[in-house]
Structures are given as structure tokens and as C-alpha cells.
Short mmCIF file of C-alpha atoms in Angstrom, two decimals:
data_model
loop_
_atom_site.label_atom_id
_atom_site.label_comp_id
_atom_site.label_asym_id
_atom_site.label_seq_id
_atom_site.Cartn_x
_atom_site.Cartn_y
_atom_site.Cartn_z
CA MET A 1 21.44 83.40 -94.08
CA PHE A 2 18.59 82.28 -96.19
CA LYS A 3 20.35 78.79 -96.74
CA LYS A 4 20.79 78.51 -93.01
CA PHE A 5 17.03 79.30 -92.56
CA LEU A 6 16.01 76.61 -94.90
CA LEU A 7 18.51 74.06 -93.39
CA ILE A 8 17.18 74.58 -89.97
CA PHE A 9 13.44 74.37 -91.17
CA PHE A 10 13.97 71.04 -93.24
CA LEU A 11 16.22 69.19 -90.58
CA CYS A 12 14.18 69.79 -87.52
CA THR A 13 11.87 66.96 -87.16
CA VAL A 14 8.37 67.43 -86.52
CA VAL A 15 7.00 67.76 -82.87
CA GLU A 16 4.62 65.58 -81.77
CA ILE A 17 1.75 67.12 -79.87
CA ALA A 18 -0.43 64.99 -77.78
CA PRO A 19 -3.89 65.07 -78.53
CA LEU A 20 -6.20 66.59 -76.12
CA HIS A 21 -8.75 64.00 -76.27
CA ALA A 22 -7.10 60.88 -77.28
CA ILE A 23 -8.14 57.46 -76.27
CA THR A 24 -5.74 54.88 -74.88
CA LEU A 25 -5.47 51.16 -76.03
CA ASN A 26 -6.69 49.92 -72.77
CA GLU A 27 -9.77 52.28 -72.59
CA ALA A 28 -10.76 51.37 -76.07
CA ILE A 29 -10.67 47.49 -75.07
CA GLU A 30 -12.54 48.32 -71.76
CA ILE A 31 -15.26 50.41 -73.76
CA ALA A 32 -15.49 47.52 -76.19
CA LEU A 33 -16.23 44.96 -73.64
CA LYS A 34 -19.03 47.29 -72.18
CA ASN A 35 -20.53 48.39 -75.58
CA ASN A 36 -20.04 45.98 -78.21
CA PRO A 37 -23.10 44.14 -79.36
CA GLU A 38 -21.83 40.78 -80.45
CA PHE A 39 -20.09 40.68 -77.07
CA LEU A 40 -23.14 41.62 -75.30
CA ILE A 41 -25.20 39.37 -77.30
CA GLN A 42 -22.97 36.49 -76.42
CA LYS A 43 -23.41 37.24 -72.85
CA GLN A 44 -26.92 37.01 -72.92
CA LYS A 45 -26.80 33.59 -74.65
CA LEU A 46 -24.81 32.41 -71.73
CA LEU A 47 -27.76 33.57 -69.43
CA GLU A 48 -30.01 32.02 -71.86
CA ALA A 49 -27.97 28.62 -71.46
CA LYS A 50 -28.13 28.92 -67.79
CA GLU A 51 -31.91 29.27 -67.58
CA GLU A 52 -32.34 26.45 -70.28
CA LYS A 53 -30.27 24.08 -67.67
CA ARG A 54 -32.63 25.18 -64.88
CA ALA A 55 -35.61 24.31 -66.96
CA LYS A 56 -34.13 20.78 -67.85
CA LYS A 57 -33.45 20.14 -64.19
CA ALA A 58 -36.91 21.27 -63.22
CA ILE A 59 -38.56 19.08 -65.55
CA ASN A 60 -37.43 15.86 -63.54
CA TYR A 61 -39.11 17.01 -60.43
CA GLY A 62 -42.27 16.92 -62.54
CA LYS A 63 -45.29 19.53 -62.21
CA ILE A 64 -48.29 20.47 -59.90
CA ILE A 65 -51.36 21.60 -61.80
CA ALA A 66 -54.33 23.20 -60.04
CA LEU A 67 -57.62 22.14 -61.45
CA GLY A 68 -61.08 23.69 -61.33
CA SER A 69 -64.42 22.89 -63.13
CA TYR A 70 -68.15 23.66 -63.30
CA THR A 71 -70.46 21.28 -65.09
CA ARG A 72 -74.21 21.25 -65.75
CA TYR A 73 -75.54 17.69 -66.57
CA ASN A 74 -78.83 17.04 -68.17
CA ILE A 75 -79.54 14.60 -65.42
CA PRO A 76 -78.75 14.51 -61.72
CA ARG A 77 -75.00 12.85 -61.02
CA THR A 78 -73.77 11.94 -57.76
CA LEU A 79 -71.22 14.24 -56.14
CA ALA A 80 -68.74 11.21 -55.88
CA PRO A 81 -68.56 7.93 -57.44
CA ILE A 82 -71.32 5.30 -55.85
CA VAL A 83 -69.26 2.45 -54.11
CA PRO A 84 -70.84 -0.43 -52.08
CA PRO A 85 -73.06 -0.07 -49.88
CA ILE A 86 -75.00 1.94 -51.80
CA SER A 87 -76.85 4.57 -49.66
CA PRO A 88 -80.55 5.84 -50.61
CA ASP A 89 -79.41 9.56 -49.40
CA VAL A 90 -76.61 9.92 -51.96
CA ILE A 91 -76.22 13.61 -52.87
CA THR A 92 -77.04 14.28 -56.32
CA SER A 93 -77.28 17.18 -58.56
CA LYS A 94 -77.34 18.77 -62.08
CA ASP A 95 -74.79 21.25 -61.36
CA ILE A 96 -71.41 20.11 -59.78
CA THR A 97 -68.32 22.13 -59.12
CA SER A 98 -64.81 20.80 -58.70
CA ALA A 99 -61.54 22.12 -57.37
CA GLY A 100 -58.31 20.25 -57.06
CA ILE A 101 -54.49 19.51 -57.34
CA VAL A 102 -52.65 17.23 -59.79
CA TYR A 103 -49.15 16.00 -59.41
CA ASP A 104 -47.59 14.49 -62.58
CA VAL A 105 -43.87 13.11 -62.66
CA LEU A 106 -42.32 11.04 -65.18
CA LEU A 107 -40.49 8.44 -62.98
CA PHE A 108 -38.50 6.83 -66.21
CA ASN A 109 -38.21 7.54 -69.84
CA GLY A 110 -34.77 5.70 -70.74
CA PHE A 111 -32.69 8.53 -68.90
CA ALA A 112 -33.74 11.07 -71.56
CA ASP A 113 -34.54 13.84 -69.12
CA ILE A 114 -31.11 12.89 -67.28
CA THR A 115 -29.33 13.12 -70.37
CA ALA A 116 -31.15 16.30 -71.56
CA VAL A 117 -29.74 17.97 -68.25
CA LYS A 118 -26.27 16.95 -69.03
CA ILE A 119 -26.57 18.18 -72.77
CA ALA A 120 -27.95 21.64 -71.19
CA ASP A 121 -24.86 21.70 -69.06
CA LEU A 122 -22.53 21.04 -71.79
CA SER A 123 -24.48 23.97 -73.72
CA GLU A 124 -23.78 26.22 -70.94
CA ASN A 125 -20.01 25.43 -71.13
CA THR A 126 -20.27 25.93 -74.94
CA SER A 127 -21.68 29.50 -74.24
CA LYS A 128 -19.08 30.28 -71.67
CA ILE A 129 -16.18 29.23 -74.17
CA LYS A 130 -18.01 31.24 -77.19
CA LEU A 131 -17.92 34.34 -74.69
CA ASN A 132 -14.25 34.04 -74.12
CA ILE A 133 -13.60 33.59 -77.68
CA THR A 134 -15.83 36.60 -78.64
CA LYS A 135 -13.62 38.46 -76.07
CA GLU A 136 -10.54 37.44 -77.11
CA GLN A 137 -11.43 38.28 -80.82
CA LEU A 138 -12.79 41.45 -80.00
CA VAL A 139 -9.64 42.47 -78.10
CA PHE A 140 -7.49 41.50 -81.09
CA ASN A 141 -9.71 43.39 -83.89
CA VAL A 142 -9.49 46.46 -81.41
CA LYS A 143 -5.76 46.10 -81.38
CA SER A 144 -5.44 45.51 -84.98
CA LEU A 145 -7.48 48.65 -85.80
CA TYR A 146 -5.63 50.75 -83.27
CA PHE A 147 -2.36 49.85 -84.47
CA LYS A 148 -3.11 50.48 -88.06
CA ILE A 149 -4.29 53.89 -87.15
CA LEU A 150 -0.93 54.58 -85.23
CA ALA A 151 0.86 53.56 -88.28
CA MET A 152 -1.03 55.65 -90.74
CA GLU A 153 -0.52 58.59 -88.38
CA SER A 154 3.29 58.06 -88.63
CA GLN A 155 2.75 57.81 -92.40
CA LYS A 156 0.91 61.09 -92.26
CA GLU A 157 3.47 62.80 -90.34
CA ALA A 158 6.19 61.56 -92.98
CA ALA A 159 4.09 62.48 -95.88
CA LEU A 160 3.59 66.03 -94.41
CA THR A 161 7.05 66.65 -93.99
CA TYR A 162 7.83 65.47 -97.38
CA TYR A 163 5.29 67.80 -98.84
CA LYS A 164 6.62 70.74 -96.84
CA ALA A 165 10.03 69.88 -98.33
CA LEU A 166 8.63 69.63 -101.74
CA LYS A 167 6.43 72.96 -101.49
CA ILE A 168 9.71 75.03 -100.40
CA LEU A 169 11.66 73.31 -103.01
CA TYR A 170 9.02 74.44 -105.60
CA ASP A 171 9.21 77.85 -104.58
CA ASN A 172 13.02 77.96 -104.62
CA VAL A 173 12.91 76.26 -107.93
CA ALA A 174 10.47 78.86 -109.21
CA LYS A 175 12.76 81.85 -108.32
CA GLU A 176 15.49 80.29 -110.09
CA VAL A 177 13.19 79.74 -113.08
CA ALA A 178 12.52 83.37 -112.94
CA LEU A 179 16.06 84.40 -112.55
CA GLY A 180 16.96 82.10 -115.78
CA LYS A 181 18.95 79.88 -113.80
CA LYS A 182 16.96 76.89 -114.22
CA ALA A 183 14.84 75.06 -116.90
CA LYS A 184 10.96 75.12 -116.66
CA ILE A 185 10.93 71.54 -116.95
CA ASP A 186 12.66 71.42 -113.56
CA LEU A 187 9.86 73.27 -112.07
CA LEU A 188 7.31 71.01 -113.85
CA LYS A 189 8.99 67.92 -112.30
CA VAL A 190 8.83 69.32 -108.91
CA ALA A 191 5.00 70.54 -109.38
CA ALA A 192 4.15 66.81 -110.53
CA ASP A 193 5.56 65.35 -107.42
CA LEU A 194 4.17 67.93 -105.26
CA GLU A 195 0.82 67.26 -106.58
CA ASN A 196 1.17 63.37 -105.92
CA ALA A 197 2.45 64.40 -102.41
CA SER A 198 -0.76 66.32 -101.76
CA PHE A 199 -2.86 63.34 -103.23
CA ASN A 200 -0.86 61.16 -100.79
CA MET A 201 -1.67 63.06 -97.56
CA GLU A 202 -5.52 63.38 -98.49
CA ASN A 203 -5.53 59.69 -99.06
CA ILE A 204 -3.96 58.70 -95.69
CA LYS A 205 -6.02 61.42 -93.94
CA ASN A 206 -9.16 59.45 -95.49
CA SER A 207 -7.86 56.03 -94.56
CA ILE A 208 -7.24 57.12 -90.87
CA ASP A 209 -11.03 58.64 -90.79
CA SER A 210 -12.23 55.45 -92.04
CA LEU A 211 -10.10 53.15 -89.52
CA LYS A 212 -11.30 55.57 -86.79
CA ALA A 213 -14.99 54.98 -87.73
CA MET A 214 -14.52 51.32 -87.96
CA LEU A 215 -12.93 51.57 -84.36
CA ALA A 216 -15.65 53.77 -83.08
CA ALA A 217 -18.00 51.24 -84.39
CA LEU A 218 -16.46 48.36 -83.11
CA ILE A 219 -16.13 49.63 -79.45
CA GLY A 220 -19.58 51.23 -79.45
CA VAL A 221 -18.92 55.04 -79.14
CA ASP A 222 -20.17 57.74 -81.74
CA GLU A 223 -16.56 58.71 -82.91
CA ILE A 224 -12.98 58.63 -81.74
CA GLU A 225 -11.01 62.08 -82.09
CA ASP A 226 -7.62 60.69 -81.69
CA VAL A 227 -5.73 57.70 -80.39
CA ALA A 228 -3.02 57.97 -77.86
CA PRO A 229 0.57 56.24 -78.62
CA VAL A 230 1.48 52.70 -77.47
CA ASN A 231 4.83 52.45 -75.73
CA ASP A 232 4.55 48.90 -74.21
CA ASP A 233 5.38 46.04 -76.95
CA GLU A 234 2.78 43.26 -77.51
CA LYS A 235 3.95 40.09 -75.64
CA ILE A 236 3.27 36.87 -76.75
CA ASN A 237 1.64 34.42 -74.30
CA ASN A 238 2.98 31.46 -73.22
CA PHE A 239 2.43 28.63 -75.74
CA ILE A 240 -0.13 26.19 -74.68
CA ASP A 241 -1.40 22.85 -76.06
CA VAL A 242 -3.57 23.00 -78.99
CA LYS A 243 -6.02 20.92 -76.96
CA ASP A 244 -6.11 23.76 -74.54
CA THR A 245 -7.12 26.62 -76.59
CA TYR A 246 -10.91 27.92 -76.50
CA LYS A 247 -11.36 26.76 -80.28
CA TYR A 248 -10.36 23.08 -79.56
CA LYS A 249 -12.25 22.86 -76.23
CA LEU A 250 -15.61 24.44 -78.35
CA SER A 251 -15.24 21.42 -80.89
CA GLU A 252 -14.43 18.93 -78.03
CA ILE A 253 -17.68 19.95 -76.42
CA GLU A 254 -19.59 19.38 -79.40
CA VAL A 255 -18.36 15.98 -79.72
CA ARG A 256 -19.62 15.29 -76.15
CA LYS A 257 -22.97 16.92 -76.74
CA SER A 258 -23.49 14.65 -79.92
CA LYS A 259 -22.24 11.50 -77.76
CA LYS A 260 -25.09 12.63 -75.29
CA ALA A 261 -27.65 13.26 -78.08
CA LEU A 262 -27.03 9.99 -79.51
CA LYS A 263 -27.70 8.23 -75.85
CA LYS A 264 -30.82 10.20 -75.57
CA SER A 265 -32.00 8.85 -78.92
CA LYS A 266 -31.51 5.50 -77.66
CA SER A 267 -33.97 6.15 -74.87
CA LEU A 268 -37.00 5.88 -77.41
CA TYR A 269 -36.65 2.33 -77.20
CA TYR A 270 -37.42 2.33 -73.43
CA PRO A 271 -40.82 2.37 -71.94
CA LYS A 272 -41.91 5.49 -70.00
CA ILE A 273 -43.37 5.05 -66.71
CA GLY A 274 -45.22 7.95 -64.96
CA PHE A 275 -46.70 8.53 -61.78
CA SER A 276 -49.93 10.85 -61.21
CA ALA A 277 -51.75 11.82 -58.06
CA TYR A 278 -54.98 14.01 -57.50
CA TYR A 279 -56.68 15.66 -54.61
CA GLY A 280 -59.67 17.67 -54.60
CA ASN A 281 -63.39 18.33 -53.63
CA ASN A 282 -66.72 18.18 -55.61
CA TYR A 283 -69.34 20.83 -54.52
CA ALA A 284 -73.02 20.83 -55.02
CA LYS A 285 -76.13 21.97 -53.03
CA GLY A 286 -73.94 23.24 -50.27
CA GLU A 287 -72.30 19.83 -49.75
CA LYS A 288 -68.77 18.64 -50.64
CA GLU A 289 -67.10 15.33 -51.20
CA GLU A 290 -63.59 14.86 -50.80
CA LEU A 291 -61.66 12.81 -53.68
CA TRP A 292 -58.17 11.63 -54.27
CA GLN A 293 -56.52 9.12 -56.45
CA ALA A 294 -52.71 8.11 -57.33
CA GLY A 295 -51.34 5.69 -59.99
CA ILE A 296 -48.61 4.65 -62.08
CA THR A 297 -48.82 4.23 -65.83
CA VAL A 298 -46.62 2.34 -68.21
CA ASN A 299 -46.25 3.63 -71.91
CA TRP A 300 -44.10 1.47 -74.06
CA LEU A 301 -44.08 2.14 -77.91
CA LEU A 302 -43.59 -1.09 -79.86
CA PHE A 303 -43.76 -0.08 -83.37
CA ASP A 304 -43.45 3.21 -85.08
CA PHE A 305 -42.60 2.42 -88.83
CA GLY A 306 -38.97 3.07 -88.62
CA SER A 307 -39.01 6.55 -87.12
CA ARG A 308 -36.78 5.84 -83.85
CA LYS A 309 -34.74 3.94 -86.05
CA SER A 310 -33.97 7.04 -88.15
CA GLN A 311 -33.64 9.31 -85.54
CA LEU A 312 -30.89 7.09 -84.05
CA GLN A 313 -29.14 6.96 -87.08
CA LYS A 314 -29.31 10.56 -87.42
CA ALA A 315 -27.76 11.07 -84.06
CA LYS A 316 -24.86 8.81 -84.82
CA ILE A 317 -24.18 10.76 -88.20
CA SER A 318 -24.01 13.77 -86.19
CA HIS A 319 -21.69 12.44 -83.57
CA MET A 320 -19.24 11.19 -86.32
CA ASN A 321 -19.53 14.75 -87.91
CA ALA A 322 -18.49 16.29 -84.48
CA ILE A 323 -15.45 13.78 -84.22
CA LEU A 324 -14.33 14.99 -87.88
CA GLN A 325 -14.98 18.72 -87.13
CA LEU A 326 -12.94 18.21 -83.90
CA LYS A 327 -10.05 16.62 -86.07
CA LYS A 328 -10.42 19.52 -88.46
CA THR A 329 -10.18 22.18 -85.78
CA GLU A 330 -7.14 20.57 -84.36
CA LEU A 331 -5.29 20.49 -87.81
CA GLU A 332 -6.38 24.13 -88.78
CA LEU A 333 -5.22 25.44 -85.35
CA LYS A 334 -1.74 23.83 -85.54
CA SER A 335 -1.60 25.23 -89.28
CA PHE A 336 -2.51 28.84 -88.14
CA ILE A 337 -0.21 28.89 -85.36
CA ILE A 338 2.76 27.90 -87.59
CA ASP A 339 1.46 30.43 -90.02
CA ALA A 340 1.50 33.02 -87.28
CA GLN A 341 4.65 32.33 -86.01
CA ASN A 342 6.06 32.38 -89.56
CA LYS A 343 4.36 35.82 -89.99
CA ILE A 344 5.99 37.12 -86.95
CA ALA A 345 9.43 35.92 -87.83
CA THR A 346 8.85 37.70 -91.12
CA ALA A 347 7.76 40.68 -89.34
CA VAL A 348 10.87 40.64 -87.01
CA GLU A 349 13.36 40.49 -90.03
CA LYS A 350 11.42 43.18 -91.61
CA VAL A 351 11.82 45.41 -88.74
CA LYS A 352 15.58 44.74 -88.60
CA SER A 353 15.66 45.51 -92.46
CA VAL A 354 14.09 48.71 -92.20
CA LYS A 355 15.92 49.66 -89.15
CA ARG A 356 19.28 49.32 -91.12
CA GLN A 357 17.93 51.11 -94.18
CA LEU A 358 17.00 53.92 -91.73
CA GLU A 359 20.37 53.95 -90.51
CA PHE A 360 22.18 54.25 -93.85
CA LEU A 361 19.64 56.87 -94.90
CA SER A 362 20.45 58.82 -91.74
CA LYS A 363 24.04 58.83 -92.64
CA VAL A 364 23.02 59.95 -96.18
CA LYS A 365 21.05 62.85 -94.76
CA GLU A 366 23.80 63.91 -92.53
CA ALA A 367 26.36 63.66 -95.59
CA GLU A 368 24.02 65.59 -97.67
CA LYS A 369 23.54 68.09 -94.84
CA ILE A 370 27.56 68.71 -94.70
CA LYS A 371 27.74 68.75 -98.64
CA TYR A 372 25.04 71.34 -98.74
CA GLU A 373 26.78 73.61 -95.96
CA LYS A 374 29.82 73.46 -97.81
CA GLY A 375 28.04 74.48 -100.87
CA ALA A 376 29.08 71.16 -102.66
CA SER A 377 25.33 70.08 -103.43
CA ASN A 378 22.01 71.75 -103.86
CA MET A 379 18.77 71.99 -101.82
CA TYR A 380 17.14 69.53 -104.19
CA ASP A 381 19.65 66.82 -103.01
CA LEU A 382 19.19 67.71 -99.40
CA LEU A 383 15.28 67.74 -99.37
CA PHE A 384 15.05 64.24 -101.19
CA ALA A 385 17.71 62.83 -98.77
CA TYR A 386 15.54 64.08 -95.80
CA ALA A 387 12.41 62.87 -97.48
CA LYS A 388 13.82 59.53 -98.05
CA TYR A 389 14.88 59.33 -94.45
CA GLN A 390 11.35 60.50 -93.10
CA ASP A 391 9.90 57.76 -95.57
CA ALA A 392 12.26 55.08 -94.03
CA LYS A 393 11.16 56.24 -90.78
CA SER A 394 7.46 55.96 -91.64
CA ASN A 395 8.17 52.51 -92.80
CA TYR A 396 10.02 51.48 -89.76
CA ILE A 397 7.24 52.73 -87.39
CA ASP A 398 4.59 50.77 -89.70
CA ALA A 399 6.74 47.50 -89.44
CA LEU A 400 6.88 47.83 -85.69
CA TYR A 401 3.15 48.03 -85.44
CA ASN A 402 2.67 45.04 -87.91
CA LEU A 403 4.82 43.00 -85.79
CA ARG A 404 2.44 43.94 -82.86
CA ILE A 405 -0.62 43.05 -84.95
CA GLN A 406 0.97 39.53 -85.97
CA LYS A 407 1.82 38.86 -82.16
CA ALA A 408 -1.71 39.86 -81.02
CA TYR A 409 -3.12 37.57 -83.61
CA LEU A 410 -1.08 34.67 -82.35
CA ASN A 411 -2.20 35.67 -78.90
CA TYR A 412 -5.82 35.36 -79.85
CA LEU A 413 -5.10 31.98 -81.52
CA LEU A 414 -3.46 30.56 -78.30
CA ALA A 415 -6.35 31.99 -76.13
CA GLY A 416 -7.31 29.30 -73.66
CA GLU A 417 -7.11 27.53 -70.42
CA LYS A 418 -5.94 24.38 -69.03
#
């Protein structure tokens, strides 16, 4: 009767109880996209880039300035400049107040302002792509931590089952030692294994707590009580050309920006043509005089001791660096994608291998069960056969989650749009 009780206890798998406050993977991703500081910062940078673009466009329309002044002179001045014919009743005063409006606009500066708008537009696109990259990276990091927690939870379950098996084995051997059926050295061996199993459980528990803390910080919450199982497999996105990925497009835009910056630096050699208009009134002794003027100015820098030449050369170097960085990005992406695909292939083979091991150990466990029921083996063999089966089961689940992590990483690399 005692043997049957032990057999039922050890061969029953641990019942999984769904946590009351478990967060799902989709919920974790959704919360992260709302709370993660890095993602929110990138959103603000996109808004900043849009405002910068508006500012650059507005510059091309010039500016209107309201002017006002009060001046006291040492001798009386005319309210307006004297022009022929000179009249003897011209109003003069030591105190003159003026108010008016000035409109200034740069008509031509070598297309520098127009180029600046195009650069600002590219900067906005850069911010959009960076936001997408940040999002994809955040999703991958959440998935990675989430899958690691689930894998550790399965290891914790196997470790607990193994510990319970060793504990009862220890108690059983202790009784046999007391009856003189076994040597004390056998009890010490089990005690050593029991101590190691206890440490392993505590180590796994601490690792899970650390991973949960990291996930909580990543998604922007105070703590995570538990995570819910994930039943759906991680599907790999359809392969797209490397040049369609966000990372490549980001480098490509930097090349275009550097080219525009090079064009802008060439505008330093062109003249600057501006238009200015003024309308206002001068006031003194209760009288006013209407004034207005309009004019065009030309400003052409002839010599600056090599300053413009250096700026142009610097822009050329920056453009060349951007081209080289684009090529580097392309080569790295191809390398990373191949490496990720190979890791997925390795992970798939590991899942198959561990699954076969699990099938073999399942048969060993069943064989030990039959031998024990017939009295052909002892409790020690049965318990350790069951422990090895649980360990293989844990490794199998761990391999499955590692495969999901590798697939999620490949999806992160392939993220982009045509």
C-alpha cells in the first residue's frame, strides 16, 4: 500500500494553476508602447522634427517686425526728411516718436533655405524610421524577456518536482538506514543531491524575479506578478529585400541628407539678395508724418580666407562617410540575417533532438515504473528516472522558447516596408 501511494505521488505530473494576475504577451507589448520612456522620447523627437520642418519653411516667407521709438535730440529735427521744395513751415521738434512695420525677406541665397527645408523633410523621415526601429526593438526585447520568464518557470516546475522526489527518497533512505538495510553513506549522497536541488530552486526563483523586474521596468510598470502562457508560435515575417528594412532606409536617408548638406554648403559662393520694406509714422507736437520705403540689397562675399572652402570640403567628407556607412549597414544586415537564420535552424534541430530525448526518457520512466511495480527495481531508480524525464521536459520547453526568441530577433532585423 505504501509503495502504491509513493508511485501515484511521483508519477502524477504537477498541475499548472493559472495565475490570478498574469499579464499576457500582447498586454505587455501594448503597455510598453504606452509607457516605455525610450519609445515616448522618440515620439517627441518626431514631433520636434515636424516643428523644425515648419520653421524652415516659414523662413522662406520672410518676417514682419513692428518698430517703435522715442528720441530726444539736442536741437530740433524735422518730422520727416526735407525734400525740395523746402517750405518755411516745416514742423520741427526735439522730441520725435515713430511707429511702423518692417517686412524683410531673402529673395535669393544660393537656394540655401530651400535646401534646408528639404533637409528638414529628410530629418522628419529619419525620425519616423527611428520611431519604427525603436518600436520593433521594444517589441523584441519584451518578447525576449517574456519567453525567458516562461522558460525559467518551466525549469522551476521541473526543479520542484525533482526536489520533492529527492526529499521523499531521503526520508525513505533514512528509514532504511535506521533499520540497518542501507549504509549511512547512501543517505549522505541523497542529502548532497537534496541540498544542490534546493539551491537550484532558489537560484531559478531569483532569476525569475530578476527577469520580471527587468520586464516591468521595460514596459513601465512597478511590478509584474506573473506572466500567462503563450500558445501561438512566433511566425517569421515574409523575407523582404535588405534595402527595404528600416535600418537600411535610415542609412540611405543619411546619404541623401549629406548630399543636400553638400549642396547647401555650395550656396556660400552665391550672392544674397534681400528685399526690405518699411511703413510708419513719425509723431511730434500733435502732428504726424507718413513714411514708407522699399529696397533691394545685394550681399556677395568675395573673399573669406578659405572658410567657405573648408566648409565645402567638410560637407564632401561627410557625404562620403554616409555612403560608406550605407554600404557597411547593408553588409552587416546581410550578415546578421544569415546568422539569425542559422541560429533558427540550430534551434529547430535542438528542439527535435530534445524531443527525441524526451520520448526515450518517457519510455525509460515507464519501464522503471513497471519494474518497480514488480519489485524488480528500487525507489531510487524510479525517482531518478522520473527526475531525468522532468529535466528533459524542461529542456524541451526551454528549447521551444529559445526558438521563439530567435524567430523574434529575425523579425526585428527584417522589419521594414517597401
